[in-house]
């Protein structure tokens, strides 16, 4: 019996808090991962960190010190690295097409995770500048569309099959004052998910989304330690009692990208501790 070939995933925003966790979960599921991000130094550091973790597990077991792991990874041959960085701006359609074409000789990409996004545009509907609104749609909605288009063309040329997981947000369904620009960009991601799912099903390409509630990324976890008033205030809104961990989001993505979800397409799965029920 021949072993099935290793699948490859491309995770956008791979340098960020959630993207890194998604990459870690996909590596654990046995995939190779391309971490794509517009931040060159951060994405190189993220790939090095993930390869260091893998090297630590291979060479010294789970108790290895992180410093030793980093030294092992920096000395590892590139061919051993299952996480690789790629500098890519998801709003650049030509660059997206080039990125997939460049991976063709290595067997192409099987899974696309559209995680890159910006969260930083806030403002009331009476105040927000139209250019600020355009800027968030350009990344979160147009960027997601652009990546789906490039990936779908890549997969169809290869004979079809594959999976896309988009990261939206429960904000796309549940409004918070001042957050509407971000939230409507994420409602667009949920809609694009259904649009692409219905059209790409004929090619065997599944398209789903994970819609997180607030997530304890390393940055947020540092800002809101357990027991702090901010953390307690957020947690009070969540029926299951706390914000999501990065792993909660990452494991849902790995499920939707994997064989267990073979008959699932067009869904946006809330991972929100029940917040949408409130
Ligand atoms: P983050 O800011 O830590 O990471 C986002 C990453 O995307 C960064 O590394 C950034 O460089 C990259 N990026 C931004 N624009 C890009 C572009 N044009 N091209 C390529 N890369 C680009 O954010 P995060 O908290 O890890 O969020 C990841 C995703 O999860 C986002 O889509 C966000 O909207 C969504 N989300 C986050 C939360 C949360 O609580 N953090 C909740 C719901 C949804």
PDB file of N, CA and C and ligand atoms in Angstrom, residues 12-20 22 36-39 42-43 88-92 114-119 138-140 143 167-171 182 185-186 210-217 219-220 243 246 249, ligand 1:
ATOM      1  N   UNK A  12      -3.711  32.322   5.418  1.00  0.00           N
ATOM      2  CA  UNK A  12      -3.397  33.751   5.343  1.00  0.00           C
ATOM      3  C   UNK A  12      -3.446  34.365   6.743  1.00  0.00           C
ATOM      4  N   UNK A  13      -2.724  35.451   6.915  1.00  0.00           N
ATOM      5  CA  UNK A  13      -2.618  36.036   8.257  1.00  0.00           C
ATOM      6  C   UNK A  13      -1.905  35.093   9.203  1.00  0.00           C
ATOM      7  N   UNK A  14      -1.016  34.280   8.648  1.00  0.00           N
ATOM      8  CA  UNK A  14      -0.363  33.217   9.417  1.00  0.00           C
ATOM      9  C   UNK A  14       0.574  33.720  10.498  1.00  0.00           C
ATOM     10  N   UNK A  15       0.905  35.020  10.457  1.00  0.00           N
ATOM     11  CA  UNK A  15       1.782  35.572  11.496  1.00  0.00           C
ATOM     12  C   UNK A  15       0.995  36.005  12.725  1.00  0.00           C
ATOM     13  N   UNK A  16      -0.317  36.082  12.605  1.00  0.00           N
ATOM     14  CA  UNK A  16      -1.126  36.641  13.692  1.00  0.00           C
ATOM     15  C   UNK A  16      -1.458  35.610  14.759  1.00  0.00           C
ATOM     16  N   UNK A  17      -2.189  36.066  15.772  1.00  0.00           N
ATOM     17  CA  UNK A  17      -2.489  35.216  16.925  1.00  0.00           C
ATOM     18  C   UNK A  17      -3.281  33.981  16.536  1.00  0.00           C
ATOM     19  N   UNK A  18      -4.374  34.160  15.805  1.00  0.00           N
ATOM     20  CA  UNK A  18      -5.223  33.016  15.454  1.00  0.00           C
ATOM     21  C   UNK A  18      -4.598  32.218  14.307  1.00  0.00           C
ATOM     22  N   UNK A  19      -4.006  32.907  13.331  1.00  0.00           N
ATOM     23  CA  UNK A  19      -3.406  32.221  12.173  1.00  0.00           C
ATOM     24  C   UNK A  19      -2.334  31.232  12.597  1.00  0.00           C
ATOM     25  N   UNK A  20      -1.530  31.643  13.546  1.00  0.00           N
ATOM     26  CA  UNK A  20      -0.466  30.769  14.045  1.00  0.00           C
ATOM     27  C   UNK A  20      -1.063  29.517  14.699  1.00  0.00           C
ATOM     28  N   UNK A  22      -4.008  28.200  14.021  1.00  0.00           N
ATOM     29  CA  UNK A  22      -4.588  27.371  12.950  1.00  0.00           C
ATOM     30  C   UNK A  22      -3.478  26.563  12.281  1.00  0.00           C
ATOM     31  N   UNK A  36       1.031  32.557   5.061  1.00  0.00           N
ATOM     32  CA  UNK A  36       1.091  33.728   4.178  1.00  0.00           C
ATOM     33  C   UNK A  36       0.692  34.962   4.968  1.00  0.00           C
ATOM     34  N   UNK A  37       1.478  36.015   4.834  1.00  0.00           N
ATOM     35  CA  UNK A  37       1.163  37.239   5.573  1.00  0.00           C
ATOM     36  C   UNK A  37       1.866  38.394   4.867  1.00  0.00           C
ATOM     37  N   UNK A  38       1.307  39.602   5.042  1.00  0.00           N
ATOM     38  CA  UNK A  38       1.983  40.752   4.435  1.00  0.00           C
ATOM     39  C   UNK A  38       3.132  41.254   5.297  1.00  0.00           C
ATOM     40  N   UNK A  39       3.208  40.788   6.540  1.00  0.00           N
ATOM     41  CA  UNK A  39       4.271  41.207   7.456  1.00  0.00           C
ATOM     42  C   UNK A  39       5.425  40.198   7.366  1.00  0.00           C
ATOM     43  N   UNK A  42       7.348  39.136  10.688  1.00  0.00           N
ATOM     44  CA  UNK A  42       6.499  38.381  11.620  1.00  0.00           C
ATOM     45  C   UNK A  42       6.200  36.983  11.080  1.00  0.00           C
ATOM     46  N   UNK A  43       5.998  36.857   9.768  1.00  0.00           N
ATOM     47  CA  UNK A  43       5.651  35.533   9.240  1.00  0.00           C
ATOM     48  C   UNK A  43       6.873  34.613   9.242  1.00  0.00           C
ATOM     49  N   UNK A  88       2.767  37.793   1.340  1.00  0.00           N
ATOM     50  CA  UNK A  88       1.658  37.951   0.388  1.00  0.00           C
ATOM     51  C   UNK A  88       0.643  38.941   0.954  1.00  0.00           C
ATOM     52  N   UNK A  89       0.220  39.874   0.089  1.00  0.00           N
ATOM     53  CA  UNK A  89      -0.897  40.762   0.443  1.00  0.00           C
ATOM     54  C   UNK A  89      -2.146  40.201  -0.226  1.00  0.00           C
ATOM     55  N   UNK A  90      -3.137  39.834   0.570  1.00  0.00           N
ATOM     56  CA  UNK A  90      -4.306  39.124   0.017  1.00  0.00           C
ATOM     57  C   UNK A  90      -5.154  40.007  -0.893  1.00  0.00           C
ATOM     58  N   UNK A  91      -4.922  41.314  -0.880  1.00  0.00           N
ATOM     59  CA  UNK A  91      -5.678  42.189  -1.767  1.00  0.00           C
ATOM     60  C   UNK A  91      -5.086  42.226  -3.172  1.00  0.00           C
ATOM     61  N   UNK A  92      -3.936  41.599  -3.369  1.00  0.00           N
ATOM     62  CA  UNK A  92      -3.224  41.663  -4.647  1.00  0.00           C
ATOM     63  C   UNK A  92      -3.530  40.381  -5.445  1.00  0.00           C
ATOM     64  N   UNK A 114      -8.666  31.341   4.884  1.00  0.00           N
ATOM     65  CA  UNK A 114      -8.683  32.803   4.769  1.00  0.00           C
ATOM     66  C   UNK A 114      -8.879  33.403   6.149  1.00  0.00           C
ATOM     67  N   UNK A 115      -7.739  33.612   6.822  1.00  0.00           N
ATOM     68  CA  UNK A 115      -7.774  34.125   8.200  1.00  0.00           C
ATOM     69  C   UNK A 115      -7.321  35.577   8.292  1.00  0.00           C
ATOM     70  N   UNK A 116      -6.552  36.055   7.295  1.00  0.00           N
ATOM     71  CA  UNK A 116      -6.046  37.436   7.378  1.00  0.00           C
ATOM     72  C   UNK A 116      -7.210  38.405   7.472  1.00  0.00           C
ATOM     73  N   UNK A 117      -7.061  39.387   8.318  1.00  0.00           N
ATOM     74  CA  UNK A 117      -8.110  40.390   8.429  1.00  0.00           C
ATOM     75  C   UNK A 117      -7.634  41.536   9.278  1.00  0.00           C
ATOM     76  N   UNK A 118      -8.306  42.673   9.133  1.00  0.00           N
ATOM     77  CA  UNK A 118      -7.999  43.802  10.022  1.00  0.00           C
ATOM     78  C   UNK A 118      -9.216  44.081  10.889  1.00  0.00           C
ATOM     79  N   UNK A 119      -8.927  44.434  12.139  1.00  0.00           N
ATOM     80  CA  UNK A 119     -10.000  44.606  13.131  1.00  0.00           C
ATOM     81  C   UNK A 119     -10.077  46.052  13.602  1.00  0.00           C
ATOM     82  N   UNK A 138     -11.779  46.306   1.751  1.00  0.00           N
ATOM     83  CA  UNK A 138     -10.748  45.921   0.786  1.00  0.00           C
ATOM     84  C   UNK A 138      -9.966  44.697   1.277  1.00  0.00           C
ATOM     85  N   UNK A 139      -9.644  44.658   2.563  1.00  0.00           N
ATOM     86  CA  UNK A 139      -8.891  43.511   3.087  1.00  0.00           C
ATOM     87  C   UNK A 139      -9.840  42.354   3.419  1.00  0.00           C
ATOM     88  N   UNK A 140     -10.825  42.610   4.268  1.00  0.00           N
ATOM     89  CA  UNK A 140     -11.608  41.497   4.834  1.00  0.00           C
ATOM     90  C   UNK A 140     -12.547  40.863   3.800  1.00  0.00           C
ATOM     91  N   UNK A 143     -10.240  40.930  -0.147  1.00  0.00           N
ATOM     92  CA  UNK A 143      -9.077  40.044  -0.005  1.00  0.00           C
ATOM     93  C   UNK A 143      -9.498  38.587   0.087  1.00  0.00           C
ATOM     94  N   UNK A 167     -12.438  32.760   7.911  1.00  0.00           N
ATOM     95  CA  UNK A 167     -12.678  33.195   9.291  1.00  0.00           C
ATOM     96  C   UNK A 167     -13.541  34.457   9.244  1.00  0.00           C
ATOM     97  N   UNK A 168     -14.786  34.300   9.697  1.00  0.00           N
ATOM     98  CA  UNK A 168     -15.652  35.486   9.754  1.00  0.00           C
ATOM     99  C   UNK A 168     -15.689  35.959  11.203  1.00  0.00           C
ATOM    100  N   UNK A 169     -16.864  36.196  11.745  1.00  0.00           N
ATOM    101  CA  UNK A 169     -16.989  36.639  13.142  1.00  0.00           C
ATOM    102  C   UNK A 169     -18.462  36.624  13.494  1.00  0.00           C
ATOM    103  N   UNK A 170     -18.789  36.338  14.770  1.00  0.00           N
ATOM    104  CA  UNK A 170     -20.203  36.437  15.154  1.00  0.00           C
ATOM    105  C   UNK A 170     -20.686  37.888  15.047  1.00  0.00           C
ATOM    106  N   UNK A 171     -19.729  38.822  14.988  1.00  0.00           N
ATOM    107  CA  UNK A 171     -20.113  40.224  14.793  1.00  0.00           C
ATOM    108  C   UNK A 171     -20.869  40.441  13.494  1.00  0.00           C
ATOM    109  N   UNK A 182     -16.313  46.771  10.594  1.00  0.00           N
ATOM    110  CA  UNK A 182     -15.724  45.428  10.723  1.00  0.00           C
ATOM    111  C   UNK A 182     -16.800  44.358  10.568  1.00  0.00           C
ATOM    112  N   UNK A 185     -18.053  43.796   7.117  1.00  0.00           N
ATOM    113  CA  UNK A 185     -17.053  43.101   6.280  1.00  0.00           C
ATOM    114  C   UNK A 185     -17.089  41.604   6.572  1.00  0.00           C
ATOM    115  N   UNK A 186     -17.395  41.232   7.809  1.00  0.00           N
ATOM    116  CA  UNK A 186     -17.444  39.816   8.170  1.00  0.00           C
ATOM    117  C   UNK A 186     -18.768  39.170   7.742  1.00  0.00           C
ATOM    118  N   UNK A 210     -15.584  29.609   9.864  1.00  0.00           N
ATOM    119  CA  UNK A 210     -15.666  29.585  11.322  1.00  0.00           C
ATOM    120  C   UNK A 210     -15.914  31.029  11.757  1.00  0.00           C
ATOM    121  N   UNK A 211     -16.935  31.213  12.597  1.00  0.00           N
ATOM    122  CA  UNK A 211     -17.297  32.551  13.064  1.00  0.00           C
ATOM    123  C   UNK A 211     -16.982  32.645  14.555  1.00  0.00           C
ATOM    124  N   UNK A 212     -15.801  33.169  14.896  1.00  0.00           N
ATOM    125  CA  UNK A 212     -15.453  33.230  16.327  1.00  0.00           C
ATOM    126  C   UNK A 212     -16.189  34.357  17.040  1.00  0.00           C
ATOM    127  N   UNK A 213     -16.445  34.144  18.340  1.00  0.00           N
ATOM    128  CA  UNK A 213     -16.689  35.253  19.237  1.00  0.00           C
ATOM    129  C   UNK A 213     -15.329  35.796  19.649  1.00  0.00           C
ATOM    130  N   UNK A 214     -15.238  36.619  20.690  1.00  0.00           N
ATOM    131  CA  UNK A 214     -13.935  37.138  21.102  1.00  0.00           C
ATOM    132  C   UNK A 214     -12.971  36.014  21.484  1.00  0.00           C
ATOM    133  N   UNK A 215     -11.726  36.150  21.027  1.00  0.00           N
ATOM    134  CA  UNK A 215     -10.727  35.085  21.180  1.00  0.00           C
ATOM    135  C   UNK A 215      -9.560  35.594  22.031  1.00  0.00           C
ATOM    136  N   UNK A 216      -9.112  34.739  22.943  1.00  0.00           N
ATOM    137  CA  UNK A 216      -7.951  35.071  23.785  1.00  0.00           C
ATOM    138  C   UNK A 216      -6.662  34.858  23.001  1.00  0.00           C
ATOM    139  N   UNK A 217      -6.403  35.757  22.057  1.00  0.00           N
ATOM    140  CA  UNK A 217      -5.111  35.718  21.376  1.00  0.00           C
ATOM    141  C   UNK A 217      -4.047  36.098  22.418  1.00  0.00           C
ATOM    142  N   UNK A 219      -2.151  38.510  22.563  1.00  0.00           N
ATOM    143  CA  UNK A 219      -2.229  39.936  22.885  1.00  0.00           C
ATOM    144  C   UNK A 219      -3.390  40.216  23.858  1.00  0.00           C
ATOM    145  N   UNK A 220      -4.556  39.644  23.541  1.00  0.00           N
ATOM    146  CA  UNK A 220      -5.730  39.888  24.392  1.00  0.00           C
ATOM    147  C   UNK A 220      -5.558  39.218  25.761  1.00  0.00           C
ATOM    148  N   UNK A 243     -13.966  33.610  27.167  1.00  0.00           N
ATOM    149  CA  UNK A 243     -13.652  33.820  25.757  1.00  0.00           C
ATOM    150  C   UNK A 243     -13.085  32.527  25.168  1.00  0.00           C
ATOM    151  N   UNK A 246      -7.430  30.248  21.425  1.00  0.00           N
ATOM    152  CA  UNK A 246      -7.022  30.133  20.014  1.00  0.00           C
ATOM    153  C   UNK A 246      -7.233  28.692  19.529  1.00  0.00           C
ATOM    154  N   UNK A 249     -10.683  27.786  18.120  1.00  0.00           N
ATOM    155  CA  UNK A 249     -10.900  28.210  16.726  1.00  0.00           C
ATOM    156  C   UNK A 249     -10.129  27.276  15.790  1.00  0.00           C
TER     157      UNK A 249
HETATM  158  P1  LIG B   1      -4.050  39.513  14.118  1.00  0.00           P
HETATM  159  O1  LIG B   1      -4.043  40.982  13.868  1.00  0.00           O
HETATM  160  O2  LIG B   1      -3.245  38.949  15.251  1.00  0.00           O
HETATM  161  O3  LIG B   1      -3.618  38.745  12.797  1.00  0.00           O
HETATM  162  C1  LIG B   1      -4.039  39.135  11.521  1.00  0.00           C
HETATM  163  C2  LIG B   1      -2.904  38.884  10.558  1.00  0.00           C
HETATM  164  O4  LIG B   1      -3.377  39.218   9.247  1.00  0.00           O
HETATM  165  C3  LIG B   1      -1.673  39.752  10.836  1.00  0.00           C
HETATM  166  O5  LIG B   1      -0.517  38.937  10.915  1.00  0.00           O
HETATM  167  C4  LIG B   1      -1.616  40.692   9.640  1.00  0.00           C
HETATM  168  O6  LIG B   1      -0.290  41.041   9.247  1.00  0.00           O
HETATM  169  C5  LIG B   1      -2.323  39.873   8.567  1.00  0.00           C
HETATM  170  N1  LIG B   1      -2.882  40.700   7.492  1.00  0.00           N
HETATM  171  C6  LIG B   1      -3.652  41.800   7.616  1.00  0.00           C
HETATM  172  N2  LIG B   1      -3.950  42.288   6.402  1.00  0.00           N
HETATM  173  C7  LIG B   1      -3.354  41.470   5.495  1.00  0.00           C
HETATM  174  C8  LIG B   1      -3.269  41.471   4.069  1.00  0.00           C
HETATM  175  N3  LIG B   1      -3.861  42.432   3.327  1.00  0.00           N
HETATM  176  N4  LIG B   1      -2.584  40.468   3.469  1.00  0.00           N
HETATM  177  C9  LIG B   1      -1.966  39.518   4.200  1.00  0.00           C
HETATM  178  N5  LIG B   1      -1.979  39.490   5.549  1.00  0.00           N
HETATM  179  C10 LIG B   1      -2.658  40.460   6.190  1.00  0.00           C
HETATM  180  O7  LIG B   1      -5.591  39.121  14.258  1.00  0.00           O
HETATM  181  P2  LIG B   1      -6.271  37.832  14.904  1.00  0.00           P
HETATM  182  O8  LIG B   1      -6.900  38.252  16.173  1.00  0.00           O
HETATM  183  O9  LIG B   1      -5.335  36.683  14.867  1.00  0.00           O
HETATM  184  O10 LIG B   1      -7.468  37.602  13.855  1.00  0.00           O
HETATM  185  C11 LIG B   1      -7.407  36.657  12.788  1.00  0.00           C
HETATM  186  C12 LIG B   1      -8.769  36.597  12.109  1.00  0.00           C
HETATM  187  O11 LIG B   1      -9.766  36.232  13.061  1.00  0.00           O
HETATM  188  C13 LIG B   1      -9.220  37.930  11.504  1.00  0.00           C
HETATM  189  O12 LIG B   1      -9.865  37.693  10.275  1.00  0.00           O
HETATM  190  C14 LIG B   1     -10.210  38.441  12.535  1.00  0.00           C
HETATM  191  O13 LIG B   1     -11.153  39.325  11.963  1.00  0.00           O
HETATM  192  C15 LIG B   1     -10.844  37.153  12.997  1.00  0.00           C
HETATM  193  N6  LIG B   1     -11.469  37.243  14.332  1.00  0.00           N
HETATM  194  C16 LIG B   1     -10.715  37.570  15.422  1.00  0.00           C
HETATM  195  C17 LIG B   1     -11.332  37.651  16.667  1.00  0.00           C
HETATM  196  C18 LIG B   1     -10.525  37.975  17.907  1.00  0.00           C
HETATM  197  O14 LIG B   1     -11.119  38.079  18.989  1.00  0.00           O
HETATM  198  N7  LIG B   1      -9.209  38.123  17.814  1.00  0.00           N
HETATM  199  C19 LIG B   1     -12.718  37.402  16.788  1.00  0.00           C
HETATM  200  C20 LIG B   1     -13.443  37.078  15.644  1.00  0.00           C
HETATM  201  C21 LIG B   1     -12.807  36.991  14.414  1.00  0.00           C
END
